PDB file of C-alpha atoms in Angstrom:
ATOM      1  CA  MET A   1      26.358  -2.037  -5.286  1.00  0.00           C
ATOM      2  CA  VAL A   2      27.351  -5.686  -5.456  1.00  0.00           C
ATOM      3  CA  PHE A   3      25.633  -6.407  -2.148  1.00  0.00           C
ATOM      4  CA  LEU A   4      22.390  -4.802  -3.372  1.00  0.00           C
ATOM      5  CA  THR A   5      22.314  -6.055  -6.948  1.00  0.00           C
ATOM      6  CA  LEU A   6      23.845  -9.531  -6.745  1.00  0.00           C
ATOM      7  CA  PRO A   7      20.723 -11.205  -5.249  1.00  0.00           C
ATOM      8  CA  LEU A   8      18.594  -9.684  -8.024  1.00  0.00           C
ATOM      9  CA  ALA A   9      21.084 -10.852 -10.628  1.00  0.00           C
ATOM     10  CA  GLY A  10      20.948 -14.332  -9.132  1.00  0.00           C
ATOM     11  CA  LEU A  11      17.176 -14.287  -9.533  1.00  0.00           C
ATOM     12  CA  LEU A  12      17.512 -13.416 -13.208  1.00  0.00           C
ATOM     13  CA  VAL A  13      20.230 -16.011 -13.839  1.00  0.00           C
ATOM     14  CA  ARG A  14      18.318 -18.865 -12.214  1.00  0.00           C
ATOM     15  CA  ALA A  15      14.982 -17.985 -13.805  1.00  0.00           C
ATOM     16  CA  PRO A  16      13.466 -20.755 -15.994  1.00  0.00           C
ATOM     17  CA  TRP A  17      13.250 -18.565 -19.105  1.00  0.00           C
ATOM     18  CA  SER A  18      12.367 -21.456 -21.423  1.00  0.00           C
ATOM     19  CA  THR A  19       9.193 -22.273 -19.482  1.00  0.00           C
ATOM     20  CA  LEU A  20       8.462 -18.758 -18.189  1.00  0.00           C
ATOM     21  CA  VAL A  21       5.376 -18.084 -20.310  1.00  0.00           C
ATOM     22  CA  GLU A  22       3.964 -21.524 -19.595  1.00  0.00           C
ATOM     23  CA  ARG A  23       4.387 -21.118 -15.856  1.00  0.00           C
ATOM     24  CA  LEU A  24       2.866 -17.654 -15.885  1.00  0.00           C
ATOM     25  CA  GLY A  25      -0.225 -19.158 -17.481  1.00  0.00           C
ATOM     26  CA  GLU A  26      -0.777 -21.705 -14.720  1.00  0.00           C
ATOM     27  CA  PRO A  27      -4.151 -21.265 -12.964  1.00  0.00           C
ATOM     28  CA  HIS A  28      -2.767 -20.778  -9.454  1.00  0.00           C
ATOM     29  CA  VAL A  29      -0.290 -18.150 -10.687  1.00  0.00           C
ATOM     30  CA  LEU A  30      -2.988 -16.224 -12.528  1.00  0.00           C
ATOM     31  CA  GLU A  31      -5.305 -16.456  -9.523  1.00  0.00           C
ATOM     32  CA  ALA A  32      -2.650 -15.151  -7.137  1.00  0.00           C
ATOM     33  CA  LEU A  33      -1.790 -12.346  -9.576  1.00  0.00           C
ATOM     34  CA  ARG A  34      -5.451 -11.391 -10.009  1.00  0.00           C
ATOM     35  CA  LEU A  35      -6.053 -11.364  -6.268  1.00  0.00           C
ATOM     36  CA  SER A  36      -2.919  -9.308  -5.663  1.00  0.00           C
ATOM     37  CA  LEU A  37      -3.879  -6.689  -8.246  1.00  0.00           C
ATOM     38  CA  VAL A  38      -7.458  -6.420  -6.964  1.00  0.00           C
ATOM     39  CA  THR A  39      -6.594  -6.214  -3.264  1.00  0.00           C
ATOM     40  CA  ALA A  40      -3.676  -3.808  -3.799  1.00  0.00           C
ATOM     41  CA  THR A  41      -5.919  -1.507  -5.846  1.00  0.00           C
ATOM     42  CA  LEU A  42      -8.717  -1.616  -3.263  1.00  0.00           C
ATOM     43  CA  ALA A  43      -6.213  -0.985  -0.458  1.00  0.00           C
ATOM     44  CA  THR A  44      -4.862   2.031  -2.358  1.00  0.00           C
ATOM     45  CA  LEU A  45      -8.388   3.429  -2.726  1.00  0.00           C
ATOM     46  CA  VAL A  46      -8.908   3.033   1.019  1.00  0.00           C
ATOM     47  CA  CYS A  47      -5.612   4.794   1.665  1.00  0.00           C
ATOM     48  CA  LEU A  48      -6.604   7.659  -0.654  1.00  0.00           C
ATOM     49  CA  LEU A  49      -9.950   8.027   1.058  1.00  0.00           C
ATOM     50  CA  LEU A  50      -8.439   8.156   4.541  1.00  0.00           C
ATOM     51  CA  GLY A  51      -4.892   9.320   3.883  1.00  0.00           C
ATOM     52  CA  VAL A  52      -5.450  12.516   1.881  1.00  0.00           C
ATOM     53  CA  PRO A  53      -7.637  14.178   4.562  1.00  0.00           C
ATOM     54  CA  LEU A  54      -5.213  12.997   7.224  1.00  0.00           C
ATOM     55  CA  ALA A  55      -2.249  14.481   5.356  1.00  0.00           C
ATOM     56  CA  TRP A  56      -4.152  17.753   4.936  1.00  0.00           C
ATOM     57  CA  LEU A  57      -4.847  17.776   8.671  1.00  0.00           C
ATOM     58  CA  LEU A  58      -1.168  17.302   9.492  1.00  0.00           C
ATOM     59  CA  ALA A  59       0.006  19.920   6.992  1.00  0.00           C
ATOM     60  CA  ARG A  60      -2.581  22.664   7.440  1.00  0.00           C
ATOM     61  CA  VAL A  61      -4.052  22.393  10.926  1.00  0.00           C
ATOM     62  CA  ASP A  62      -2.148  23.382  14.040  1.00  0.00           C
ATOM     63  CA  LEU A  63      -2.993  20.303  16.064  1.00  0.00           C
ATOM     64  CA  PRO A  64      -1.803  19.902  19.645  1.00  0.00           C
ATOM     65  CA  GLY A  65       0.625  16.989  19.728  1.00  0.00           C
ATOM     66  CA  ARG A  66       0.984  16.973  15.939  1.00  0.00           C
ATOM     67  CA  ARG A  67       4.457  15.439  16.138  1.00  0.00           C
ATOM     68  CA  LEU A  68       3.106  12.578  18.201  1.00  0.00           C
ATOM     69  CA  VAL A  69       0.263  12.050  15.729  1.00  0.00           C
ATOM     70  CA  ARG A  70       2.728  12.004  12.819  1.00  0.00           C
ATOM     71  CA  ALA A  71       4.923   9.522  14.688  1.00  0.00           C
ATOM     72  CA  LEU A  72       1.962   7.220  15.309  1.00  0.00           C
ATOM     73  CA  ILE A  73       0.959   7.377  11.647  1.00  0.00           C
ATOM     74  CA  THR A  74       4.441   6.372  10.506  1.00  0.00           C
ATOM     75  CA  VAL A  75       4.753   3.491  12.996  1.00  0.00           C
ATOM     76  CA  PRO A  76       3.684   0.882  10.363  1.00  0.00           C
ATOM     77  CA  LEU A  77       6.774   1.860   8.361  1.00  0.00           C
ATOM     78  CA  VAL A  78       9.090   0.486  11.048  1.00  0.00           C
ATOM     79  CA  LEU A  79       6.762  -1.991  12.725  1.00  0.00           C
ATOM     80  CA  PRO A  80       7.434  -5.613  11.747  1.00  0.00           C
ATOM     81  CA  PRO A  81       4.545  -6.582   9.459  1.00  0.00           C
ATOM     82  CA  VAL A  82       3.828  -9.719  11.485  1.00  0.00           C
ATOM     83  CA  VAL A  83       3.345  -7.561  14.570  1.00  0.00           C
ATOM     84  CA  GLY A  84       0.961  -5.390  12.563  1.00  0.00           C
ATOM     85  CA  GLY A  85      -0.993  -8.510  11.632  1.00  0.00           C
ATOM     86  CA  VAL A  86      -1.205  -9.610  15.250  1.00  0.00           C
ATOM     87  CA  ALA A  87      -2.372  -6.113  16.246  1.00  0.00           C
ATOM     88  CA  LEU A  88      -5.070  -6.185  13.566  1.00  0.00           C
ATOM     89  CA  LEU A  89      -6.153  -9.615  14.741  1.00  0.00           C
ATOM     90  CA  LEU A  90      -6.490  -8.406  18.338  1.00  0.00           C
ATOM     91  CA  VAL A  91      -8.601  -5.429  17.251  1.00  0.00           C
ATOM     92  CA  LEU A  92     -10.587  -6.736  14.280  1.00  0.00           C
ATOM     93  CA  GLY A  93     -10.648 -10.468  15.004  1.00  0.00           C
ATOM     94  CA  ARG A  94     -13.852 -12.204  16.083  1.00  0.00           C
ATOM     95  CA  ARG A  95     -12.832 -11.716  19.699  1.00  0.00           C
ATOM     96  CA  GLY A  96     -11.077  -8.426  19.084  1.00  0.00           C
ATOM     97  CA  LEU A  97     -11.914  -5.063  20.573  1.00  0.00           C
ATOM     98  CA  ILE A  98     -13.927  -3.981  17.526  1.00  0.00           C
ATOM     99  CA  GLY A  99     -14.213  -7.257  15.643  1.00  0.00           C
ATOM    100  CA  GLN A 100     -16.522  -8.898  18.139  1.00  0.00           C
ATOM    101  CA  TRP A 101     -18.913  -5.946  17.873  1.00  0.00           C
ATOM    102  CA  LEU A 102     -18.808  -6.071  14.063  1.00  0.00           C
ATOM    103  CA  ASP A 103     -19.511  -9.791  14.145  1.00  0.00           C
ATOM    104  CA  ALA A 104     -22.352  -9.562  16.660  1.00  0.00           C
ATOM    105  CA  THR A 105     -24.009  -6.464  15.187  1.00  0.00           C
ATOM    106  CA  PHE A 106     -23.495  -6.733  11.430  1.00  0.00           C
ATOM    107  CA  GLY A 107     -22.216 -10.276  10.963  1.00  0.00           C
ATOM    108  CA  ILE A 108     -18.975  -8.903   9.475  1.00  0.00           C
ATOM    109  CA  THR A 109     -15.849 -11.023   9.872  1.00  0.00           C
ATOM    110  CA  LEU A 110     -12.602  -9.659   8.472  1.00  0.00           C
ATOM    111  CA  PRO A 111      -9.856 -12.153   9.415  1.00  0.00           C
ATOM    112  CA  PHE A 112      -9.089 -14.852   6.823  1.00  0.00           C
ATOM    113  CA  THR A 113     -11.155 -13.134   4.128  1.00  0.00           C
ATOM    114  CA  THR A 114     -10.312 -11.130   1.013  1.00  0.00           C
ATOM    115  CA  ALA A 115     -11.512  -8.010   2.832  1.00  0.00           C
ATOM    116  CA  GLY A 116      -9.001  -8.840   5.550  1.00  0.00           C
ATOM    117  CA  VAL A 117      -6.235  -8.816   2.922  1.00  0.00           C
ATOM    118  CA  VAL A 118      -7.307  -5.311   1.871  1.00  0.00           C
ATOM    119  CA  VAL A 119      -7.313  -4.124   5.494  1.00  0.00           C
ATOM    120  CA  ALA A 120      -3.847  -5.570   6.175  1.00  0.00           C
ATOM    121  CA  GLU A 121      -2.387  -4.055   3.009  1.00  0.00           C
ATOM    122  CA  ALA A 122      -3.948  -0.655   3.692  1.00  0.00           C
ATOM    123  CA  PHE A 123      -2.576  -0.667   7.229  1.00  0.00           C
ATOM    124  CA  VAL A 124       1.038  -1.118   6.158  1.00  0.00           C
ATOM    125  CA  ALA A 125       0.826   1.019   2.992  1.00  0.00           C
ATOM    126  CA  MET A 126      -1.022   4.143   4.132  1.00  0.00           C
ATOM    127  CA  PRO A 127       2.026   5.911   5.691  1.00  0.00           C
ATOM    128  CA  PHE A 128       3.648   6.102   2.234  1.00  0.00           C
ATOM    129  CA  LEU A 129       0.671   8.040   0.925  1.00  0.00           C
ATOM    130  CA  VAL A 130       0.318  10.302   3.961  1.00  0.00           C
ATOM    131  CA  ILE A 131       4.004  11.273   3.951  1.00  0.00           C
ATOM    132  CA  SER A 132       3.994  11.995   0.217  1.00  0.00           C
ATOM    133  CA  VAL A 133       0.794  14.063   0.264  1.00  0.00           C
ATOM    134  CA  GLU A 134       1.792  15.967   3.397  1.00  0.00           C
ATOM    135  CA  GLY A 135       5.087  16.918   1.754  1.00  0.00           C
ATOM    136  CA  ALA A 136       3.227  18.099  -1.355  1.00  0.00           C
ATOM    137  CA  LEU A 137       0.847  20.178   0.757  1.00  0.00           C
ATOM    138  CA  ARG A 138       3.696  21.841   2.620  1.00  0.00           C
ATOM    139  CA  ALA A 139       5.455  22.642  -0.654  1.00  0.00           C
ATOM    140  CA  ALA A 140       2.317  24.097  -2.308  1.00  0.00           C
ATOM    141  CA  ASP A 141       2.165  27.893  -2.587  1.00  0.00           C
ATOM    142  CA  LEU A 142      -0.551  29.145  -0.233  1.00  0.00           C
ATOM    143  CA  ARG A 143      -0.915  32.381  -2.193  1.00  0.00           C
ATOM    144  CA  PHE A 144      -3.049  30.628  -4.804  1.00  0.00           C
ATOM    145  CA  GLU A 145      -5.480  29.461  -2.122  1.00  0.00           C
ATOM    146  CA  GLU A 146      -5.517  32.905  -0.504  1.00  0.00           C
ATOM    147  CA  ALA A 147      -6.249  34.527  -3.852  1.00  0.00           C
ATOM    148  CA  ALA A 148      -9.168  32.149  -4.428  1.00  0.00           C
ATOM    149  CA  ALA A 149     -10.496  32.952  -0.950  1.00  0.00           C
ATOM    150  CA  THR A 150     -10.422  36.684  -1.619  1.00  0.00           C
ATOM    151  CA  LEU A 151     -12.522  36.047  -4.756  1.00  0.00           C
ATOM    152  CA  GLY A 152     -15.219  34.444  -2.612  1.00  0.00           C
ATOM    153  CA  ALA A 153     -14.509  30.775  -3.180  1.00  0.00           C
ATOM    154  CA  SER A 154     -15.613  28.404  -0.441  1.00  0.00           C
ATOM    155  CA  ARG A 155     -13.171  26.077   1.319  1.00  0.00           C
ATOM    156  CA  TRP A 156     -14.459  23.074  -0.612  1.00  0.00           C
ATOM    157  CA  ILE A 157     -14.084  24.834  -3.977  1.00  0.00           C
ATOM    158  CA  ILE A 158     -10.590  26.001  -3.022  1.00  0.00           C
ATOM    159  CA  PHE A 159      -9.617  22.462  -2.063  1.00  0.00           C
ATOM    160  CA  ARG A 160     -11.135  20.923  -5.201  1.00  0.00           C
ATOM    161  CA  ARG A 161     -10.153  23.536  -7.796  1.00  0.00           C
ATOM    162  CA  VAL A 162      -6.879  24.898  -6.378  1.00  0.00           C
ATOM    163  CA  THR A 163      -5.299  22.650  -3.764  1.00  0.00           C
ATOM    164  CA  LEU A 164      -5.882  19.281  -5.430  1.00  0.00           C
ATOM    165  CA  PRO A 165      -4.363  20.312  -8.784  1.00  0.00           C
ATOM    166  CA  LEU A 166      -1.330  21.712  -6.947  1.00  0.00           C
ATOM    167  CA  ILE A 167      -0.688  18.526  -4.988  1.00  0.00           C
ATOM    168  CA  ALA A 168      -1.792  16.065  -7.690  1.00  0.00           C
ATOM    169  CA  PRO A 169       1.794  14.885  -8.472  1.00  0.00           C
ATOM    170  CA  GLY A 170       2.339  14.147  -4.771  1.00  0.00           C
ATOM    171  CA  ILE A 171      -0.926  12.240  -4.573  1.00  0.00           C
ATOM    172  CA  VAL A 172      -0.074  10.193  -7.664  1.00  0.00           C
ATOM    173  CA  ALA A 173       3.425   9.388  -6.399  1.00  0.00           C
ATOM    174  CA  GLY A 174       2.093   8.460  -2.963  1.00  0.00           C
ATOM    175  CA  ALA A 175      -0.656   6.314  -4.459  1.00  0.00           C
ATOM    176  CA  VAL A 176       1.816   4.439  -6.670  1.00  0.00           C
ATOM    177  CA  LEU A 177       4.158   3.767  -3.754  1.00  0.00           C
ATOM    178  CA  CYS A 178       1.183   2.771  -1.635  1.00  0.00           C
ATOM    179  CA  TRP A 179      -0.003   0.356  -4.332  1.00  0.00           C
ATOM    180  CA  ALA A 180       3.460  -1.162  -4.702  1.00  0.00           C
ATOM    181  CA  ARG A 181       3.786  -1.629  -0.940  1.00  0.00           C
ATOM    182  CA  ALA A 182       0.363  -3.252  -0.770  1.00  0.00           C
ATOM    183  CA  LEU A 183       1.239  -5.548  -3.674  1.00  0.00           C
ATOM    184  CA  GLY A 184       4.335  -6.819  -1.872  1.00  0.00           C
ATOM    185  CA  GLU A 185       2.830  -7.159   1.608  1.00  0.00           C
ATOM    186  CA  PHE A 186       3.415 -10.537   3.265  1.00  0.00           C
ATOM    187  CA  GLY A 187       3.693 -10.557   7.073  1.00  0.00           C
ATOM    188  CA  ALA A 188       0.508  -8.733   8.051  1.00  0.00           C
ATOM    189  CA  THR A 189      -1.461 -10.527   5.335  1.00  0.00           C
ATOM    190  CA  ILE A 190      -0.525 -14.061   6.328  1.00  0.00           C
ATOM    191  CA  THR A 191      -1.042 -13.279  10.020  1.00  0.00           C
ATOM    192  CA  PHE A 192      -4.377 -11.519   9.701  1.00  0.00           C
ATOM    193  CA  ALA A 193      -5.866 -13.048   6.548  1.00  0.00           C
ATOM    194  CA  GLY A 194      -4.145 -16.426   6.247  1.00  0.00           C
ATOM    195  CA  ASN A 195      -2.992 -18.180   3.094  1.00  0.00           C
ATOM    196  CA  PHE A 196      -6.042 -19.596   1.314  1.00  0.00           C
ATOM    197  CA  PRO A 197      -5.737 -20.028  -2.487  1.00  0.00           C
ATOM    198  CA  GLY A 198      -8.250 -17.956  -4.399  1.00  0.00           C
ATOM    199  CA  ARG A 199      -9.309 -16.019  -1.313  1.00  0.00           C
ATOM    200  CA  THR A 200      -6.305 -14.616   0.543  1.00  0.00           C
ATOM    201  CA  GLN A 201      -3.246 -16.044  -1.236  1.00  0.00           C
ATOM    202  CA  THR A 202      -1.574 -13.054  -2.865  1.00  0.00           C
ATOM    203  CA  MET A 203       1.632 -13.152  -4.900  1.00  0.00           C
ATOM    204  CA  PRO A 204       4.085 -12.906  -1.963  1.00  0.00           C
ATOM    205  CA  LEU A 205       2.232 -15.698  -0.164  1.00  0.00           C
ATOM    206  CA  ALA A 206       2.259 -17.817  -3.315  1.00  0.00           C
ATOM    207  CA  VAL A 207       6.036 -17.270  -3.571  1.00  0.00           C
ATOM    208  CA  TYR A 208       6.485 -18.481   0.005  1.00  0.00           C
ATOM    209  CA  LEU A 209       4.346 -21.564  -0.594  1.00  0.00           C
ATOM    210  CA  ALA A 210       5.952 -22.413  -3.947  1.00  0.00           C
ATOM    211  CA  LEU A 211       9.458 -22.074  -2.511  1.00  0.00           C
ATOM    212  CA  GLU A 212       8.852 -25.186  -0.391  1.00  0.00           C
ATOM    213  CA  THR A 213       7.437 -27.370  -3.162  1.00  0.00           C
ATOM    214  CA  GLU A 214       8.322 -25.854  -6.556  1.00  0.00           C
ATOM    215  CA  PRO A 215      11.283 -23.435  -6.448  1.00  0.00           C
ATOM    216  CA  GLU A 216      11.082 -22.592 -10.162  1.00  0.00           C
ATOM    217  CA  ALA A 217       7.496 -21.391  -9.740  1.00  0.00           C
ATOM    218  CA  ALA A 218       8.652 -19.240  -6.823  1.00  0.00           C
ATOM    219  CA  ILE A 219      11.304 -17.692  -9.066  1.00  0.00           C
ATOM    220  CA  VAL A 220       8.711 -16.910 -11.754  1.00  0.00           C
ATOM    221  CA  LEU A 221       6.391 -15.237  -9.242  1.00  0.00           C
ATOM    222  CA  SER A 222       9.320 -13.300  -7.814  1.00  0.00           C
ATOM    223  CA  LEU A 223      10.214 -12.077 -11.300  1.00  0.00           C
ATOM    224  CA  VAL A 224       6.708 -10.678 -11.715  1.00  0.00           C
ATOM    225  CA  LEU A 225       6.989  -8.724  -8.470  1.00  0.00           C
ATOM    226  CA  LEU A 226      10.499  -7.576  -9.428  1.00  0.00           C
ATOM    227  CA  ALA A 227       9.247  -6.329 -12.804  1.00  0.00           C
ATOM    228  CA  VAL A 228       6.444  -4.368 -11.136  1.00  0.00           C
ATOM    229  CA  SER A 229       8.913  -2.788  -8.724  1.00  0.00           C
ATOM    230  CA  VAL A 230      11.308  -1.778 -11.498  1.00  0.00           C
ATOM    231  CA  ILE A 231       8.495  -0.266 -13.581  1.00  0.00           C
ATOM    232  CA  ILE A 232       7.259   1.778 -10.620  1.00  0.00           C
ATOM    233  CA  LEU A 233      10.724   3.025  -9.718  1.00  0.00           C
ATOM    234  CA  ALA A 234      11.419   3.953 -13.324  1.00  0.00           C
ATOM    235  CA  GLY A 235       8.110   5.788 -13.532  1.00  0.00           C
ATOM    236  CA  LEU A 236       8.793   7.823 -10.399  1.00  0.00           C
ATOM    237  CA  ARG A 237      12.449   8.450 -11.152  1.00  0.00           C
ATOM    238  CA  GLU A 238      11.782  11.683 -13.052  1.00  0.00           C
ATOM    239  CA  ARG A 239       9.840  13.094 -10.134  1.00  0.00           C
ATOM    240  CA  TRP A 240      12.603  12.274  -7.648  1.00  0.00           C
ATOM    241  CA  VAL A 241      15.402  13.504  -9.886  1.00  0.00           C
ATOM    242  CA  SER A 242      13.627  16.791 -10.636  1.00  0.00           C
ATOM    243  CA  ALA A 243      12.571  17.384  -7.052  1.00  0.00           C
ATOM    244  CA  PRO A 244      14.276  20.434  -5.448  1.00  0.00           C
TER     245      PRO A 244
END
């Protein structure tokens, strides 16, 4: 307990409480916070769009090599974020496997842009959503879906009117964890999107930059991220405690 909580306590003790509000109102802090909130939200939407169908596929379809597919999906959980950023750069960079085609055909360049931040955050955060939704799908009672099928409901209606309400708590929990992970992403973001104020400099990157020049500002930014983390954990606590 001491090992885990002492660093957080040190952050609270050394925080410049007397100038906290003033520092939070500084333009570069507000800009980094705004960019972090926007990109984390967009990354979560991307994860929902891609992750929910993927979780359904893993939970309900008897795929050959499903264990291998699940292992590949969870690789970003254990992969060093910097390595993930390098991998994204090699695939989506201007000379990457897909990036050069995007640049030549559509004029789309992802690295060192705000869109690149969203891509990097979605890459590292999506496994949290997939794991949560897959677990909810496996725990859902299939008898409700079978009953709807016997009444003549189509697969889409069953999914929309029966399955989604059953797994909604899992989707919400996964989305919140996904959003929190995207908000705190550093390694993949700085490698793939860079650290440009107002364009790619999110809160974690601003903390890193401020730590070299203005440690008190770094502490203030860290407190914001700590507060977000505590709020999310407190909000999900009831779900974890009540889980069977």
